[in-house]
mmCIF file of C-alpha atoms in Angstrom:
data_model
loop_
_atom_site.group_PDB
_atom_site.id
_atom_site.type_symbol
_atom_site.label_atom_id
_atom_site.label_comp_id
_atom_site.label_asym_id
_atom_site.label_seq_id
_atom_site.Cartn_x
_atom_site.Cartn_y
_atom_site.Cartn_z
ATOM 1 C CA UNK O 17 46.734 174.218 99.699
ATOM 2 C CA UNK O 18 48.329 173.228 96.401
ATOM 3 C CA UNK O 19 45.934 171.086 94.443
ATOM 4 C CA UNK O 20 46.556 169.678 90.988
ATOM 5 C CA UNK O 21 43.139 170.693 89.658
ATOM 6 C CA UNK O 22 43.599 174.330 90.707
ATOM 7 C CA UNK O 23 47.039 174.484 89.115
ATOM 8 C CA UNK O 24 45.968 173.037 85.749
ATOM 9 C CA UNK O 25 42.757 175.097 85.520
ATOM 10 C CA UNK O 26 44.610 178.291 86.456
ATOM 11 C CA UNK O 27 47.170 177.603 83.708
ATOM 12 C CA UNK O 28 44.321 177.594 81.198
ATOM 13 C CA UNK O 29 42.303 180.494 82.565
ATOM 14 C CA UNK O 30 44.938 183.097 83.532
ATOM 15 C CA UNK O 31 45.808 184.207 79.935
ATOM 16 C CA UNK O 32 42.144 184.836 79.154
ATOM 17 C CA UNK O 33 41.694 186.916 82.320
ATOM 18 C CA UNK O 34 44.760 188.987 81.450
ATOM 19 C CA UNK O 35 43.665 189.541 77.844
ATOM 20 C CA UNK O 36 40.230 190.676 79.044
ATOM 21 C CA UNK O 37 41.844 193.092 81.510
ATOM 22 C CA UNK O 38 44.113 194.534 78.810
ATOM 23 C CA UNK O 39 41.072 194.933 76.544
ATOM 24 C CA UNK O 40 39.169 196.794 79.262
ATOM 25 C CA UNK O 41 42.125 199.137 79.825
ATOM 26 C CA UNK O 42 42.864 199.844 76.150
ATOM 27 C CA UNK O 43 39.220 200.444 75.175
ATOM 28 C CA UNK O 44 38.453 202.427 78.314
ATOM 29 C CA UNK O 45 37.739 205.698 76.533
ATOM 30 C CA UNK O 46 35.378 204.396 73.848
ATOM 31 C CA UNK O 47 33.508 201.648 75.712
ATOM 32 C CA UNK O 48 32.705 200.764 79.345
ATOM 33 C CA UNK O 49 35.741 200.175 81.505
ATOM 34 C CA UNK O 50 38.871 202.091 82.279
ATOM 35 C CA UNK O 51 42.082 201.988 84.206
ATOM 36 C CA UNK O 52 40.664 201.012 87.589
ATOM 37 C CA UNK O 53 38.437 198.116 86.473
ATOM 38 C CA UNK O 54 40.999 196.683 84.062
ATOM 39 C CA UNK O 55 43.787 197.003 86.596
ATOM 40 C CA UNK O 56 41.689 195.168 89.167
ATOM 41 C CA UNK O 57 41.049 192.319 86.704
ATOM 42 C CA UNK O 58 44.785 191.957 85.944
ATOM 43 C CA UNK O 59 45.530 192.080 89.688
ATOM 44 C CA UNK O 60 43.046 189.246 90.257
ATOM 45 C CA UNK O 61 44.908 187.117 87.709
ATOM 46 C CA UNK O 62 48.190 187.717 89.600
ATOM 47 C CA UNK O 63 46.450 186.750 92.855
ATOM 48 C CA UNK O 64 45.136 183.543 91.259
ATOM 49 C CA UNK O 65 48.671 182.649 90.149
ATOM 50 C CA UNK O 66 49.939 183.150 93.692
ATOM 51 C CA UNK O 67 47.170 181.014 95.222
ATOM 52 C CA UNK O 68 47.632 178.201 92.702
ATOM 53 C CA UNK O 69 51.430 177.960 92.602
ATOM 54 C CA UNK O 70 52.431 178.883 96.126
ATOM 55 C CA UNK O 71 54.577 181.600 97.586
ATOM 56 C CA UNK O 72 58.066 180.737 96.324
ATOM 57 C CA UNK O 73 57.157 180.340 92.651
ATOM 58 C CA UNK O 74 55.150 183.567 92.646
ATOM 59 C CA UNK O 75 57.917 185.445 94.427
ATOM 60 C CA UNK O 76 60.406 184.255 91.797
ATOM 61 C CA UNK O 77 58.061 185.161 88.953
ATOM 62 C CA UNK O 78 56.969 188.591 90.202
ATOM 63 C CA UNK O 79 60.010 190.047 91.918
ATOM 64 C CA UNK O 80 59.482 192.813 94.449
ATOM 65 C CA UNK O 81 62.062 195.098 92.833
ATOM 66 C CA UNK O 82 60.576 194.989 89.350
ATOM 67 C CA UNK O 83 57.017 195.397 90.658
ATOM 68 C CA UNK O 84 57.822 198.417 92.817
ATOM 69 C CA UNK O 85 59.899 199.901 89.987
ATOM 70 C CA UNK O 86 57.057 199.634 87.485
ATOM 71 C CA UNK O 87 54.608 201.053 90.058
ATOM 72 C CA UNK O 88 56.777 204.099 90.800
ATOM 73 C CA UNK O 89 57.528 204.616 87.115
ATOM 74 C CA UNK O 90 53.822 204.591 86.282
ATOM 75 C CA UNK O 91 53.106 207.037 89.133
ATOM 76 C CA UNK O 92 55.798 209.478 87.968
ATOM 77 C CA UNK O 93 54.617 209.157 84.359
ATOM 78 C CA UNK O 94 51.025 209.848 85.432
ATOM 79 C CA UNK O 95 52.037 212.896 87.456
ATOM 80 C CA UNK O 96 54.165 214.389 84.681
ATOM 81 C CA UNK O 97 51.562 213.844 81.972
ATOM 82 C CA UNK O 98 48.629 215.074 84.045
ATOM 83 C CA UNK O 99 50.589 218.098 85.281
ATOM 84 C CA UNK O 100 51.638 218.951 81.728
ATOM 85 C CA UNK O 101 48.024 218.710 80.584
ATOM 86 C CA UNK O 102 46.776 220.909 83.460
ATOM 87 C CA UNK O 103 49.473 223.582 83.151
ATOM 88 C CA UNK O 104 49.411 223.961 79.375
ATOM 89 C CA UNK O 105 45.632 223.689 79.118
ATOM 90 C CA UNK O 106 44.671 225.752 82.112
ATOM 91 C CA UNK O 107 46.806 228.853 81.565
ATOM 92 C CA UNK O 108 46.472 229.078 77.801
ATOM 93 C CA UNK O 109 50.086 228.233 76.907
ATOM 94 C CA UNK O 110 50.347 226.913 73.352
ATOM 95 C CA UNK O 111 52.731 224.035 73.849
ATOM 96 C CA UNK O 112 52.408 220.975 71.599
ATOM 97 C CA UNK O 113 49.578 218.653 72.639
ATOM 98 C CA UNK O 114 48.771 215.051 71.772
ATOM 99 C CA UNK O 115 46.637 214.769 68.618
ATOM 100 C CA UNK O 116 42.947 214.063 69.147
ATOM 101 C CA UNK O 117 42.469 211.639 66.248
ATOM 102 C CA UNK O 118 39.128 210.564 64.870
ATOM 103 C CA UNK O 119 36.336 209.579 67.221
ATOM 104 C CA UNK O 120 35.846 205.841 67.601
ATOM 105 C CA UNK O 121 39.449 204.774 66.980
ATOM 106 C CA UNK O 122 41.754 203.508 69.711
ATOM 107 C CA UNK O 123 44.129 206.463 69.173
ATOM 108 C CA UNK O 124 41.637 209.146 70.044
ATOM 109 C CA UNK O 125 40.828 211.103 73.151
ATOM 110 C CA UNK O 126 44.264 212.683 73.568
ATOM 111 C CA UNK O 127 45.720 211.958 77.011
ATOM 112 C CA UNK O 128 43.146 209.380 78.124
ATOM 113 C CA UNK O 129 44.853 206.269 76.731
ATOM 114 C CA UNK O 130 48.316 206.737 78.354
ATOM 115 C CA UNK O 131 46.692 207.865 81.607
ATOM 116 C CA UNK O 132 44.482 204.744 81.601
ATOM 117 C CA UNK O 133 47.494 202.492 81.037
ATOM 118 C CA UNK O 134 49.383 204.142 83.922
ATOM 119 C CA UNK O 135 46.390 203.781 86.258
ATOM 120 C CA UNK O 136 46.006 200.129 85.241
ATOM 121 C CA UNK O 137 49.622 199.306 86.151
ATOM 122 C CA UNK O 138 49.323 201.108 89.510
ATOM 123 C CA UNK O 139 46.040 199.434 90.494
ATOM 124 C CA UNK O 140 47.083 195.905 89.486
ATOM 125 C CA UNK O 141 50.350 196.036 91.442
ATOM 126 C CA UNK O 142 48.609 197.612 94.449
ATOM 127 C CA UNK O 143 45.911 194.933 94.556
ATOM 128 C CA UNK O 144 48.543 192.197 94.349
ATOM 129 C CA UNK O 145 50.556 193.782 97.183
ATOM 130 C CA UNK O 146 47.423 194.120 99.320
ATOM 131 C CA UNK O 147 46.595 190.438 98.895
ATOM 132 C CA UNK O 148 50.168 189.305 99.545
ATOM 133 C CA UNK O 149 50.420 191.369 102.736
ATOM 134 C CA UNK O 150 47.078 190.021 103.962
ATOM 135 C CA UNK O 151 47.836 186.407 103.092
ATOM 136 C CA UNK O 152 51.444 185.777 104.097
ATOM 137 C CA UNK O 153 52.749 189.054 105.478
ATOM 138 C CA UNK O 154 55.480 189.432 102.862
ATOM 139 C CA UNK O 155 55.569 190.291 99.186
ATOM 140 C CA UNK I 13 12.578 194.687 82.019
ATOM 141 C CA UNK I 14 10.981 196.730 84.781
ATOM 142 C CA UNK I 15 9.646 193.616 86.528
ATOM 143 C CA UNK I 16 13.133 192.102 86.420
ATOM 144 C CA UNK I 17 14.566 195.189 88.112
ATOM 145 C CA UNK I 18 11.883 195.103 90.810
ATOM 146 C CA UNK I 19 12.554 191.417 91.523
ATOM 147 C CA UNK I 20 16.291 192.144 91.743
ATOM 148 C CA UNK I 21 15.659 195.020 94.133
ATOM 149 C CA UNK I 22 13.492 192.844 96.402
ATOM 150 C CA UNK I 23 16.251 190.227 96.351
ATOM 151 C CA UNK I 24 18.721 192.952 97.310
ATOM 152 C CA UNK I 25 16.616 193.990 100.318
ATOM 153 C CA UNK I 26 16.309 190.352 101.407
ATOM 154 C CA UNK I 27 20.048 189.806 101.082
ATOM 155 C CA UNK I 28 20.929 192.943 103.048
ATOM 156 C CA UNK I 29 18.588 191.915 105.883
ATOM 157 C CA UNK I 30 20.017 188.385 105.861
ATOM 158 C CA UNK I 31 23.591 189.710 106.141
ATOM 159 C CA UNK I 32 22.800 191.386 109.441
ATOM 160 C CA UNK I 33 20.648 188.538 110.833
ATOM 161 C CA UNK I 34 22.982 185.623 110.031
ATOM 162 C CA UNK I 35 24.930 184.046 112.912
ATOM 163 C CA UNK I 36 27.590 182.131 110.946
ATOM 164 C CA UNK I 37 30.347 184.443 109.696
ATOM 165 C CA UNK I 38 31.223 182.473 106.547
ATOM 166 C CA UNK I 39 27.577 182.512 105.448
ATOM 167 C CA UNK I 40 27.543 186.261 106.020
ATOM 168 C CA UNK I 41 30.482 186.747 103.665
ATOM 169 C CA UNK I 42 28.917 184.567 100.968
ATOM 170 C CA UNK I 43 25.593 186.432 101.187
ATOM 171 C CA UNK I 44 27.510 189.707 100.995
ATOM 172 C CA UNK I 45 29.092 188.482 97.761
ATOM 173 C CA UNK I 46 25.633 187.620 96.391
ATOM 174 C CA UNK I 47 24.478 191.121 97.341
ATOM 175 C CA UNK I 48 27.385 192.632 95.428
ATOM 176 C CA UNK I 49 26.705 190.500 92.356
ATOM 177 C CA UNK I 50 23.001 191.447 92.288
ATOM 178 C CA UNK I 51 24.052 195.066 92.688
ATOM 179 C CA UNK I 52 26.272 194.698 89.589
ATOM 180 C CA UNK I 53 23.289 193.410 87.575
ATOM 181 C CA UNK I 54 21.244 196.340 88.844
ATOM 182 C CA UNK I 55 23.897 198.860 87.776
ATOM 183 C CA UNK I 56 23.703 197.336 84.307
ATOM 184 C CA UNK I 57 19.921 197.807 84.368
ATOM 185 C CA UNK I 58 20.400 201.460 85.383
ATOM 186 C CA UNK I 59 22.579 202.115 82.283
ATOM 187 C CA UNK I 60 25.890 202.276 84.135
ATOM 188 C CA UNK I 61 27.964 199.406 82.649
ATOM 189 C CA UNK I 62 31.233 201.041 83.711
ATOM 190 C CA UNK I 63 30.235 200.854 87.353
ATOM 191 C CA UNK I 64 28.902 197.316 86.859
ATOM 192 C CA UNK I 65 32.338 196.060 85.753
ATOM 193 C CA UNK I 66 34.007 197.731 88.739
ATOM 194 C CA UNK I 67 31.415 196.381 91.176
ATOM 195 C CA UNK I 68 31.753 192.832 89.845
ATOM 196 C CA UNK I 69 35.557 192.950 90.016
ATOM 197 C CA UNK I 70 36.040 194.752 93.324
ATOM 198 C CA UNK I 71 32.858 193.975 95.294
ATOM 199 C CA UNK I 72 32.459 190.336 94.366
ATOM 200 C CA UNK I 73 36.119 189.466 93.837
ATOM 201 C CA UNK I 74 38.664 191.345 95.919
ATOM 202 C CA UNK I 75 36.473 192.195 98.919
ATOM 203 C CA UNK I 76 35.259 188.615 99.357
ATOM 204 C CA UNK I 77 38.819 187.309 99.064
ATOM 205 C CA UNK I 78 40.098 189.709 101.723
ATOM 206 C CA UNK I 79 37.146 188.936 104.031
ATOM 207 C CA UNK I 80 37.719 185.174 103.758
ATOM 208 C CA UNK I 81 41.437 185.636 104.422
ATOM 209 C CA UNK I 82 40.692 187.742 107.505
ATOM 210 C CA UNK I 83 38.238 185.107 108.733
ATOM 211 C CA UNK I 84 40.881 182.423 108.284
ATOM 212 C CA UNK I 85 43.410 184.553 110.155
ATOM 213 C CA UNK I 86 41.178 185.181 113.182
ATOM 214 C CA UNK I 87 39.923 181.554 113.102
ATOM 215 C CA UNK I 88 36.275 182.542 112.908
ATOM 216 C CA UNK I 89 35.159 179.532 110.877
ATOM 217 C CA UNK I 90 33.091 177.125 112.961
ATOM 218 C CA UNK I 91 33.863 173.453 112.430
#
């Protein structure tokens, strides 16, 4: 199912989908959105690339090793950061914390921005894996 | 805006009844996608735009894609 129209239209539309997903992730703490919705949107753009260009091209572009490495790295990063926040905040230990910044800027809200980015990476890779396993049985 | 919400809710009830009454499986999936999209508009009306984005991306996008793939795999599409 490789049609010329699908390929050309997907070439035009995939960058816009990815920029919208990155916007939803990065502005998740001051406007509607967040890690899960933005990660799903980026995952949909990866799925569209795989449908339009076929299995071999997508498998060369998004290699299994790099995808699983970024997923595990984001998971470990999320666990360390969230655990640090819980331990130092919950038991009253005065370790250095991330600055809060001024309300309304992108760099505000403390731990929310890096946690949102980690969740976005995890969700996008997971959605892509789910589709690939359903569609062709291999990633 | 209240009348709009009521019309959307009636449409939602009609769509959810049609999903269970429909015989053709592909039509069922497409009506389910319409249900999800109307639900996203309704979340926006209920002042929950965060949930509306998630519903439009997951309910109307990913779920429909996986359902259609499953239908193709079990050869449930009638010619």
